[in-house]
Amino acid sequence: MTLENFLTFPIIAKIISLIFLCRALIAGKRHWLLDKLPVSKTIGACVGLVKLEGTAETEAPVVSTLTQTRCVYYKWRIDEKWIRYVKETYEEDGRQKTRMVKKEGSDTVASGSDRNLFYLKDEYGVIQIRPNWAKFESRQFFYKSCGPNNPLYYRHATRQEVDGSTHERTFYEDGVALHCPVYIEGYARPRQDIAAAEVISPDDTELFLISTNSKEYHKGRYNSRFWWLSIWGLVFFAGIGNLNWDDFVYLLIWATGWAVLTYNNLISLCQSADQGLANVEVHIKRRHDLVGNLVRVVTALRDFEKEVQKEVTLLRRQLEITKLEGKQESVTACLPAVRAVIEKYPHLKTDAAFLDLQVRIADTEERIALTRTYYNEIATTYNQRLKMVPYRLIARLGNIRTRALIIASDFERATVPARFAE
Amino acid sequence: MGILWIFLVLVVSFLTWVMGIYNNLVQARETVKKGLVQVDVQLKRRHDLIPNLVEAAKGYMAYEKDTLEKVIKSRQIAVNAVNVQDKIQAENTLTSALRGFMAIAENYPNLKADQHVLRLQEELTSTENKISLARQQYNEEVNRLNVSVQSFPDSIVALKTGFEKAAFFQLEQAEDRQVPQVKF
C-alpha cells in the first residue's frame, strides 16, 4: 500500500486525524495556562503550577563523568561509528538476487546520567527542587570525536569495539552546572519538614521542565504545537489532492473543539487570577496574625531588659557603697560572683530583637507585594484576553467577566515622611 | 446484530467516560476538603504551640529576674546584719542565691532571655509561614475543583450530580485587612 493509498483509505485516516485533533487539544490545555502564568518568586505566590527563574545551587553537587564539572544534573554518552556490509536480497527481472550493501551508523558504547536534589535561588530566597521525572534542557559540557591514539578513547568505555568499527568514538556530555541560571516550570507544594515550598513533578510529568534556556525561549512553544497538530489532522482527514465537502466536517469538529478549549482555558485563567487574589488575602492574614505578636514579644523583652538593668545598677551601687565603707569584710567573699553577675549584663541586647523584628516586618510586606504583583500580572493577561477577538465572543457566550487590578488608594500614593517625634 | 454491538460498545464507552469525569470531580472535592483539614492542622499546631513557647520565654525571664532580685535582697541583708549569727545566715542566703544565678549563666550560656525571644520570633514566623503555605495549597486545590466544575464537558456531569464551586480563602473580618500598628 503506498502512502497515497493509505491516506485516502477513509476510516483509518479519519481516526488518525481525530487522534491528532485530540493531541492538539491536550497540548493546548494546561500548557496554554502555563504559558500565560507570570514568573513567581521563591517567596510569595509559590504554590501550585509555577514558573521560576534563578540559579541552581546545592551543597552536594554531582560531579560529571567526562569533564568533572560540579553540577546538579548531567548526562553523558559515547558513540562509536561503524561501517558494515550487509547482504540484501532484491528482485530483478523476476529473479531473486543478492548483493552486499554498505551501511554506516553508530552505537552507544557507554552512557550514564545523574541528578541530585537542588535549590533554586533568586533574589528573595531559595526553593527546593526534586528533579525526579523532570525534563531537562541542558547546556553542552563536552563534545569531541577522537581515535584510539587519544588516551580519552578507552578511558570511560570498554576496550571491546563494536563490529565493523571505524575506530572513532564521539563523546557527548551536557548538564546543568552549579550556579548556572535555570528556568523551571513545575508544581510547587508545601514541604512536610520545614515551612517552605518545594517543586515536584505534577501529575502531568510533561509539565516539569528544568531548562538552562531563558523563559523567552520557551514562550509560545505550546501554541505552535497546537497549530501543527491541527494541520496534520487536517491533512490526514482530507487526504492528499482531493478536498471534498466532507473535509469541512473536520474543520467543523476542529472549530467546536477549539471553541471548547478556548472557553476552558479562559475559565482556568480566570480561576488562576482568583487564586492569585486569594493568595494576597492569605498573606494579609499572615501579616495580621504575625506582626502584632512579634511586636508584643519584642516589647516584653524590652521591658524585661529595663527591669534587669535597673536591678544590675542597684547591685553595682550597693557594691560601691559597701566597698567605700570598708567594714563588711565577710561580704567580700562573694565579690567575684557578684562582679560576674554584673559583667553578664554589659549592655542591652534588645537591639538584636529589634533588628530581627524589622527584617521580619519588611519580609512580610515583601511577600504581600510579590503576591499582589503576581495577581496583577495574571489579571492583566486575563483581562487582555477577554478583550481580544475571538476570545471576546467566547467570553460573552460563557458570561466570563474581567477582574479588577489591585491599585493603591490616594493616601497610599503620597510620600511617606519618616516621623520620629510624636 | 452488528449494529447492536456497535451501539452497545458506544454506550459502554460513553458511560465509562462519564464515570471517569465523575470520579475526577469526587477526587477534586475530597482534595479540597483535605486542604482545609491541613490548614486546620497548622492552626491547631499554632494554638497548642505558641502559648507554651510564650510561657517558656516568660518563665525564663521571670526566673532570671527573680534570681537577680534575690541576690540584691540577700546582699542588702548581709550588709545590714549586726550580729555574727545573722551575718552568717545572710551570707549563706546570698551564696545560694548567687549559685542559682551562676547556674543559669553557666549551664545555658546561650539561652538567655534575648535568645529565648529570638527563638520565639523565629518560631512565630515559621508557624505563620506554615499556615500561609497550607492556605495557598488549599487555594490551589480549590482552583482545580473549580476548573473541573466549570470547564466543558465536565461541567455537565458536575451540574447533573450536584457538584459546586468551592470558595477560595478570604478574610472574614475587615480588621484583618488593616495594617498592624507597630507601637512601643
GROMACS .gro file of N, CA and C in nm, chain B residues 4-122:
model
  357
  426LEU      N    1  -2.618  -0.354   1.671
  426LEU     CA    2  -2.647  -0.360   1.815
  426LEU      C    3  -2.519  -0.360   1.896
  427TRP      N    4  -2.419  -0.440   1.847
  427TRP     CA    5  -2.291  -0.448   1.917
  427TRP      C    6  -2.223  -0.313   1.920
  428ILE      N    7  -2.221  -0.248   1.805
  428ILE     CA    8  -2.156  -0.116   1.797
  428ILE      C    9  -2.224  -0.020   1.894
  429PHE      N   10  -2.355  -0.026   1.895
  429PHE     CA   11  -2.433   0.060   1.985
  429PHE      C   12  -2.396   0.034   2.131
  430LEU      N   13  -2.388  -0.097   2.163
  430LEU     CA   14  -2.354  -0.136   2.299
  430LEU      C   15  -2.216  -0.085   2.339
  431VAL      N   16  -2.119  -0.103   2.248
  431VAL     CA   17  -1.981  -0.058   2.275
  431VAL      C   18  -1.980   0.093   2.298
  432LEU      N   19  -2.055   0.164   2.213
  432LEU     CA   20  -2.061   0.310   2.226
  432LEU      C   21  -2.118   0.351   2.361
  433VAL      N   22  -2.228   0.284   2.399
  433VAL     CA   23  -2.293   0.318   2.526
  433VAL      C   24  -2.198   0.293   2.643
  434VAL      N   25  -2.132   0.174   2.638
  434VAL     CA   26  -2.042   0.140   2.749
  434VAL      C   27  -1.927   0.238   2.757
  435SER      N   28  -1.868   0.272   2.641
  435SER     CA   29  -1.754   0.364   2.647
  435SER      C   30  -1.798   0.503   2.692
  436PHE      N   31  -1.917   0.542   2.653
  436PHE     CA   32  -1.970   0.671   2.697
  436PHE      C   33  -1.987   0.673   2.849
  437LEU      N   34  -2.045   0.565   2.901
  437LEU     CA   35  -2.068   0.557   3.045
  437LEU      C   36  -1.935   0.557   3.121
  438THR      N   37  -1.835   0.483   3.068
  438THR     CA   38  -1.704   0.480   3.133
  438THR      C   39  -1.644   0.620   3.137
  439TRP      N   40  -1.660   0.691   3.028
  439TRP     CA   41  -1.606   0.827   3.017
  439TRP      C   42  -1.671   0.919   3.122
  440VAL      N   43  -1.805   0.911   3.127
  440VAL     CA   44  -1.877   0.993   3.225
  440VAL      C   45  -1.835   0.957   3.367
  441MET      N   46  -1.817   0.826   3.389
  441MET     CA   47  -1.776   0.778   3.521
  441MET      C   48  -1.640   0.836   3.558
  442GLY      N   49  -1.550   0.837   3.458
  442GLY     CA   50  -1.417   0.893   3.481
  442GLY      C   51  -1.424   1.038   3.524
  443ILE      N   52  -1.506   1.115   3.453
  443ILE     CA   53  -1.523   1.257   3.487
  443ILE      C   54  -1.577   1.271   3.629
  444TYR      N   55  -1.679   1.189   3.658
  444TYR     CA   56  -1.741   1.196   3.790
  444TYR      C   57  -1.639   1.165   3.899
  445ASN      N   58  -1.561   1.060   3.876
  445ASN     CA   59  -1.461   1.022   3.976
  445ASN      C   60  -1.356   1.131   3.996
  446ASN      N   61  -1.318   1.195   3.884
  446ASN     CA   62  -1.223   1.306   3.896
  446ASN      C   63  -1.279   1.417   3.982
  447LEU      N   64  -1.407   1.447   3.960
  447LEU     CA   65  -1.473   1.552   4.038
  447LEU      C   66  -1.475   1.517   4.185
  448VAL      N   67  -1.509   1.389   4.213
  448VAL     CA   68  -1.513   1.345   4.353
  448VAL      C   69  -1.376   1.362   4.416
  449GLN      N   70  -1.273   1.322   4.341
  449GLN     CA   71  -1.137   1.331   4.392
  449GLN      C   72  -1.101   1.477   4.420
  450ALA      N   73  -1.138   1.564   4.325
  450ALA     CA   74  -1.106   1.706   4.343
  450ALA      C   75  -1.174   1.760   4.468
  451ARG      N   76  -1.301   1.720   4.488
  451ARG     CA   77  -1.374   1.771   4.604
  451ARG      C   78  -1.313   1.721   4.734
  452GLU      N   79  -1.273   1.595   4.734
  452GLU     CA   80  -1.211   1.539   4.855
  452GLU      C   81  -1.077   1.607   4.884
  453THR      N   82  -1.004   1.639   4.777
  453THR     CA   83  -0.874   1.705   4.796
  453THR      C   84  -0.894   1.843   4.856
  454VAL      N   85  -1.000   1.912   4.814
  454VAL     CA   86  -1.030   2.044   4.872
  454VAL      C   87  -1.056   2.028   5.021
  455LYS      N   88  -1.134   1.925   5.057
  455LYS     CA   89  -1.162   1.901   5.200
  455LYS      C   90  -1.033   1.875   5.274
  456LYS      N   91  -0.944   1.795   5.212
  456LYS     CA   92  -0.816   1.764   5.274
  456LYS      C   93  -0.735   1.892   5.295
  457GLY      N   94  -0.740   1.979   5.194
  457GLY     CA   95  -0.667   2.107   5.203
  457GLY      C   96  -0.712   2.188   5.322
  458LEU      N   97  -0.844   2.189   5.343
  458LEU     CA   98  -0.900   2.264   5.456
  458LEU      C   99  -0.854   2.203   5.589
  459VAL      N  100  -0.852   2.069   5.592
  459VAL     CA  101  -0.807   2.000   5.712
  459VAL      C  102  -0.660   2.031   5.740
  460GLN      N  103  -0.579   2.036   5.634
  460GLN     CA  104  -0.437   2.066   5.652
  460GLN      C  105  -0.419   2.205   5.713
  461VAL      N  106  -0.501   2.300   5.669
  461VAL     CA  107  -0.495   2.434   5.728
  461VAL      C  108  -0.529   2.424   5.877
  462ASP      N  109  -0.633   2.346   5.907
  462ASP     CA  110  -0.674   2.328   6.047
  462ASP      C  111  -0.562   2.268   6.131
  463VAL      N  112  -0.491   2.172   6.070
  463VAL     CA  113  -0.380   2.109   6.142
  463VAL      C  114  -0.278   2.215   6.182
  464GLN      N  115  -0.248   2.304   6.088
  464GLN     CA  116  -0.150   2.409   6.117
  464GLN      C  117  -0.203   2.509   6.219
  465LEU      N  118  -0.333   2.540   6.209
  465LEU     CA  119  -0.393   2.634   6.305
  465LEU      C  120  -0.389   2.574   6.445
  466LYS      N  121  -0.419   2.444   6.452
  466LYS     CA  122  -0.418   2.374   6.580
  466LYS      C  123  -0.276   2.372   6.637
  467ARG      N  124  -0.180   2.351   6.548
  467ARG     CA  125  -0.041   2.349   6.591
  467ARG      C  126  -0.005   2.483   6.654
  468ARG      N  127  -0.049   2.591   6.587
  468ARG     CA  128  -0.021   2.724   6.639
  468ARG      C  129  -0.085   2.742   6.776
  469HIS      N  130  -0.213   2.699   6.784
  469HIS     CA  131  -0.287   2.715   6.909
  469HIS      C  132  -0.220   2.643   7.024
  470ASP      N  133  -0.168   2.523   6.996
  470ASP     CA  134  -0.104   2.444   7.101
  470ASP      C  135   0.036   2.492   7.133
  471LEU      N  136   0.105   2.540   7.031
  471LEU     CA  137   0.248   2.566   7.047
  471LEU      C  138   0.278   2.703   7.103
  472ILE      N  139   0.220   2.806   7.041
  472ILE     CA  140   0.262   2.943   7.071
  472ILE      C  141   0.244   2.981   7.219
  473PRO      N  142   0.126   2.955   7.282
  473PRO     CA  143   0.113   2.994   7.423
  473PRO      C  144   0.220   2.928   7.509
  474ASN      N  145   0.253   2.803   7.479
  474ASN     CA  146   0.355   2.734   7.557
  474ASN      C  147   0.491   2.797   7.539
  475LEU      N  148   0.523   2.831   7.415
  475LEU     CA  149   0.652   2.894   7.390
  475LEU      C  150   0.661   3.027   7.461
  476VAL      N  151   0.552   3.103   7.454
  476VAL     CA  152   0.548   3.234   7.520
  476VAL      C  153   0.566   3.215   7.670
  477GLU      N  154   0.495   3.115   7.726
  477GLU     CA  155   0.507   3.086   7.869
  477GLU      C  156   0.651   3.052   7.905
  478ALA      N  157   0.713   2.971   7.820
  478ALA     CA  158   0.851   2.929   7.847
  478ALA      C  159   0.943   3.050   7.850
  479ALA      N  160   0.929   3.137   7.752
  479ALA     CA  161   1.015   3.256   7.747
  479ALA      C  162   0.987   3.347   7.866
  480LYS      N  163   0.857   3.359   7.896
  480LYS     CA  164   0.816   3.444   8.007
  480LYS      C  165   0.871   3.388   8.138
  481GLY      N  166   0.855   3.258   8.154
  481GLY     CA  167   0.902   3.190   8.274
  481GLY      C  168   1.051   3.210   8.292
  482TYR      N  169   1.124   3.200   8.182
  482TYR     CA  170   1.268   3.216   8.191
  482TYR      C  171   1.303   3.357   8.235
  483MET      N  172   1.236   3.454   8.173
  483MET     CA  173   1.262   3.595   8.209
  483MET      C  174   1.236   3.617   8.357
  484ALA      N  175   1.122   3.564   8.405
  484ALA     CA  176   1.086   3.582   8.546
  484ALA      C  177   1.192   3.518   8.635
  485TYR      N  178   1.239   3.403   8.595
  485TYR     CA  179   1.338   3.330   8.673
  485TYR      C  180   1.466   3.411   8.684
  486GLU      N  181   1.510   3.462   8.568
  486GLU     CA  182   1.634   3.539   8.567
  486GLU      C  183   1.621   3.662   8.658
  487LYS      N  184   1.504   3.726   8.647
  487LYS     CA  185   1.482   3.849   8.723
  487LYS      C  186   1.473   3.820   8.873
  488ASP      N  187   1.397   3.715   8.906
  488ASP     CA  188   1.380   3.679   9.047
  488ASP      C  189   1.514   3.649   9.111
  489THR      N  190   1.596   3.573   9.041
  489THR     CA  191   1.725   3.535   9.096
  489THR      C  192   1.809   3.659   9.124
  490LEU      N  193   1.804   3.750   9.029
  490LEU     CA  194   1.878   3.875   9.045
  490LEU      C  195   1.828   3.954   9.165
  491GLU      N  196   1.694   3.957   9.177
  491GLU     CA  197   1.634   4.028   9.290
  491GLU      C  198   1.677   3.967   9.422
  492LYS      N  199   1.680   3.834   9.423
  492LYS     CA  200   1.717   3.763   9.545
  492LYS      C  201   1.861   3.798   9.583
  493VAL      N  202   1.948   3.805   9.484
  493VAL     CA  203   2.089   3.839   9.509
  493VAL      C  204   2.097   3.976   9.576
  494ILE      N  205   2.023   4.070   9.518
  494ILE     CA  206   2.027   4.207   9.572
  494ILE      C  207   1.975   4.210   9.715
  495LYS      N  208   1.862   4.143   9.735
  495LYS     CA  209   1.799   4.146   9.867
  495LYS      C  210   1.888   4.081   9.972
  496SER      N  211   1.943   3.964   9.939
  496SER     CA  212   2.022   3.894  10.041
  496SER      C  213   2.153   3.968  10.068
  497ARG      N  214   2.202   4.037   9.966
  497ARG     CA  215   2.323   4.117   9.989
  497ARG      C  216   2.293   4.234  10.082
  498GLN      N  217   2.175   4.292  10.060
  498GLN     CA  218   2.132   4.403  10.146
  498GLN      C  219   2.126   4.357  10.291
  499ILE      N  220   2.067   4.237  10.307
  499ILE     CA  221   2.054   4.183  10.444
  499ILE      C  222   2.192   4.158  10.503
  500ALA      N  223   2.280   4.103  10.422
  500ALA     CA  224   2.414   4.071  10.470
  500ALA      C  225   2.488   4.197  10.512
  501VAL      N  226   2.469   4.302  10.431
  501VAL     CA  227   2.535   4.430  10.460
  501VAL      C  228   2.482   4.488  10.591
  502ASN      N  229   2.351   4.476  10.609
  502ASN     CA  230   2.288   4.538  10.725
  502ASN      C  231   2.296   4.454  10.852
  503ALA      N  232   2.338   4.330  10.840
  503ALA     CA  233   2.337   4.240  10.956
  503ALA      C  234   2.432   4.294  11.065
  504VAL      N  235   2.385   4.282  11.192
  504VAL     CA  236   2.465   4.338  11.300
  504VAL      C  237   2.545   4.229  11.370
  505ASN      N  238   2.474   4.125  11.420
  505ASN     CA  239   2.549   4.022  11.492
  505ASN      C  240   2.599   3.912  11.398
  506VAL      N  241   2.692   3.835  11.448
  506VAL     CA  242   2.761   3.734  11.368
  506VAL      C  243   2.665   3.628  11.314
  507GLN      N  244   2.571   3.587  11.402
  507GLN     CA  245   2.476   3.483  11.364
  507GLN      C  246   2.397   3.524  11.239
  508ASP      N  247   2.345   3.648  11.247
  508ASP     CA  248   2.267   3.700  11.134
  508ASP      C  249   2.352   3.708  11.009
  509LYS      N  250   2.475   3.752  11.030
  509LYS     CA  251   2.564   3.772  10.917
  509LYS      C  252   2.592   3.641  10.844
  510ILE      N  253   2.615   3.536  10.925
  510ILE     CA  254   2.644   3.405  10.864
  510ILE      C  255   2.523   3.356  10.785
  511GLN      N  256   2.406   3.375  10.845
  511GLN     CA  257   2.284   3.329  10.778
  511GLN      C  258   2.263   3.405  10.646
  512ALA      N  259   2.280   3.538  10.655
  512ALA     CA  260   2.261   3.621  10.536
  512ALA      C  261   2.361   3.584  10.428
  513GLU      N  262   2.483   3.560  10.473
  513GLU     CA  263   2.589   3.520  10.381
  513GLU      C  264   2.551   3.391  10.307
  514ASN      N  265   2.496   3.298  10.384
  514ASN     CA  266   2.455   3.170  10.323
  514ASN      C  267   2.346   3.191  10.219
  515THR      N  268   2.247   3.274  10.254
  515THR     CA  269   2.138   3.301  10.160
  515THR      C  270   2.193   3.362  10.032
  516LEU      N  271   2.283   3.458  10.052
  516LEU     CA  272   2.342   3.525   9.937
  516LEU      C  273   2.419   3.427   9.849
  517THR      N  274   2.496   3.339   9.916
  517THR     CA  275   2.574   3.243   9.840
  517THR      C  276   2.484   3.152   9.757
  518SER      N  277   2.375   3.107   9.819
  518SER     CA  278   2.288   3.014   9.745
  518SER      C  279   2.216   3.087   9.631
  519ALA      N  280   2.178   3.214   9.657
  519ALA     CA  281   2.112   3.292   9.552
  519ALA      C  282   2.207   3.311   9.435
  520LEU      N  283   2.331   3.343   9.468
  520LEU     CA  284   2.430   3.364   9.363
  520LEU      C  285   2.456   3.235   9.287
  521ARG      N  286   2.459   3.124   9.364
  521ARG     CA  287   2.485   2.997   9.300
  521ARG      C  288   2.374   2.967   9.197
  522GLY      N  289   2.251   2.998   9.240
  522GLY     CA  290   2.138   2.978   9.147
  522GLY      C  291   2.156   3.060   9.021
  523PHE      N  292   2.201   3.182   9.041
  523PHE     CA  293   2.217   3.270   8.926
  523PHE      C  294   2.328   3.221   8.835
  524MET      N  295   2.441   3.185   8.900
  524MET     CA  296   2.554   3.139   8.819
  524MET      C  297   2.521   3.010   8.746
  525ALA      N  298   2.435   2.929   8.809
  525ALA     CA  299   2.397   2.802   8.745
  525ALA      C  300   2.330   2.828   8.611
  526ILE      N  301   2.241   2.925   8.607
  526ILE     CA  302   2.176   2.954   8.478
  526ILE      C  303   2.280   3.005   8.380
  527ALA      N  304   2.363   3.096   8.430
  527ALA     CA  305   2.461   3.158   8.341
  527ALA      C  306   2.557   3.055   8.284
  528GLU      N  307   2.594   2.955   8.368
  528GLU     CA  308   2.692   2.859   8.320
  528GLU      C  309   2.630   2.746   8.239
  529ASN      N  310   2.514   2.699   8.286
  529ASN     CA  311   2.453   2.585   8.216
  529ASN      C  312   2.394   2.624   8.081
  530TYR      N  313   2.339   2.740   8.075
  530TYR     CA  314   2.278   2.780   7.948
  530TYR      C  315   2.338   2.912   7.902
  531PRO      N  316   2.465   2.907   7.864
  531PRO     CA  317   2.528   3.033   7.827
  531PRO      C  318   2.459   3.100   7.707
  532ASN      N  319   2.397   3.019   7.621
  532ASN     CA  320   2.334   3.078   7.502
  532ASN      C  321   2.185   3.101   7.519
  533LEU      N  322   2.130   3.043   7.623
  533LEU     CA  323   1.985   3.050   7.638
  533LEU      C  324   1.947   3.162   7.734
  534LYS      N  325   1.986   3.282   7.701
  534LYS     CA  326   1.947   3.393   7.784
  534LYS      C  327   1.814   3.448   7.732
  535ALA      N  328   1.760   3.541   7.805
  535ALA     CA  329   1.626   3.589   7.770
  535ALA      C  330   1.617   3.634   7.625
  536ASP      N  331   1.719   3.708   7.577
  536ASP     CA  332   1.713   3.757   7.439
  536ASP      C  333   1.715   3.642   7.340
  537GLN      N  334   1.793   3.536   7.373
  537GLN     CA  335   1.795   3.420   7.285
  537GLN      C  336   1.658   3.354   7.279
  538HIS      N  337   1.596   3.346   7.398
  538HIS     CA  338   1.461   3.290   7.405
  538HIS      C  339   1.368   3.367   7.313
  539VAL      N  340   1.381   3.498   7.320
  539VAL     CA  341   1.292   3.583   7.242
  539VAL      C  342   1.317   3.569   7.093
  540LEU      N  343   1.446   3.563   7.055
  540LEU     CA  344   1.477   3.547   6.913
  540LEU      C  345   1.421   3.416   6.860
  541ARG      N  346   1.435   3.313   6.944
  541ARG     CA  347   1.382   3.183   6.901
  541ARG      C  348   1.230   3.187   6.891
  542LEU      N  349   1.170   3.258   6.985
  542LEU     CA  350   1.025   3.270   6.982
  542LEU      C  351   0.981   3.343   6.856
  543GLN      N  352   1.053   3.448   6.820
  543GLN     CA  353   1.021   3.522   6.697
  543GLN      C  354   1.032   3.432   6.575
  544GLU      N  355   1.138   3.353   6.572
  544GLU     CA  356   1.159   3.261   6.459
  544GLU      C  357   1.044   3.161   6.451
   0.00000   0.00000   0.00000
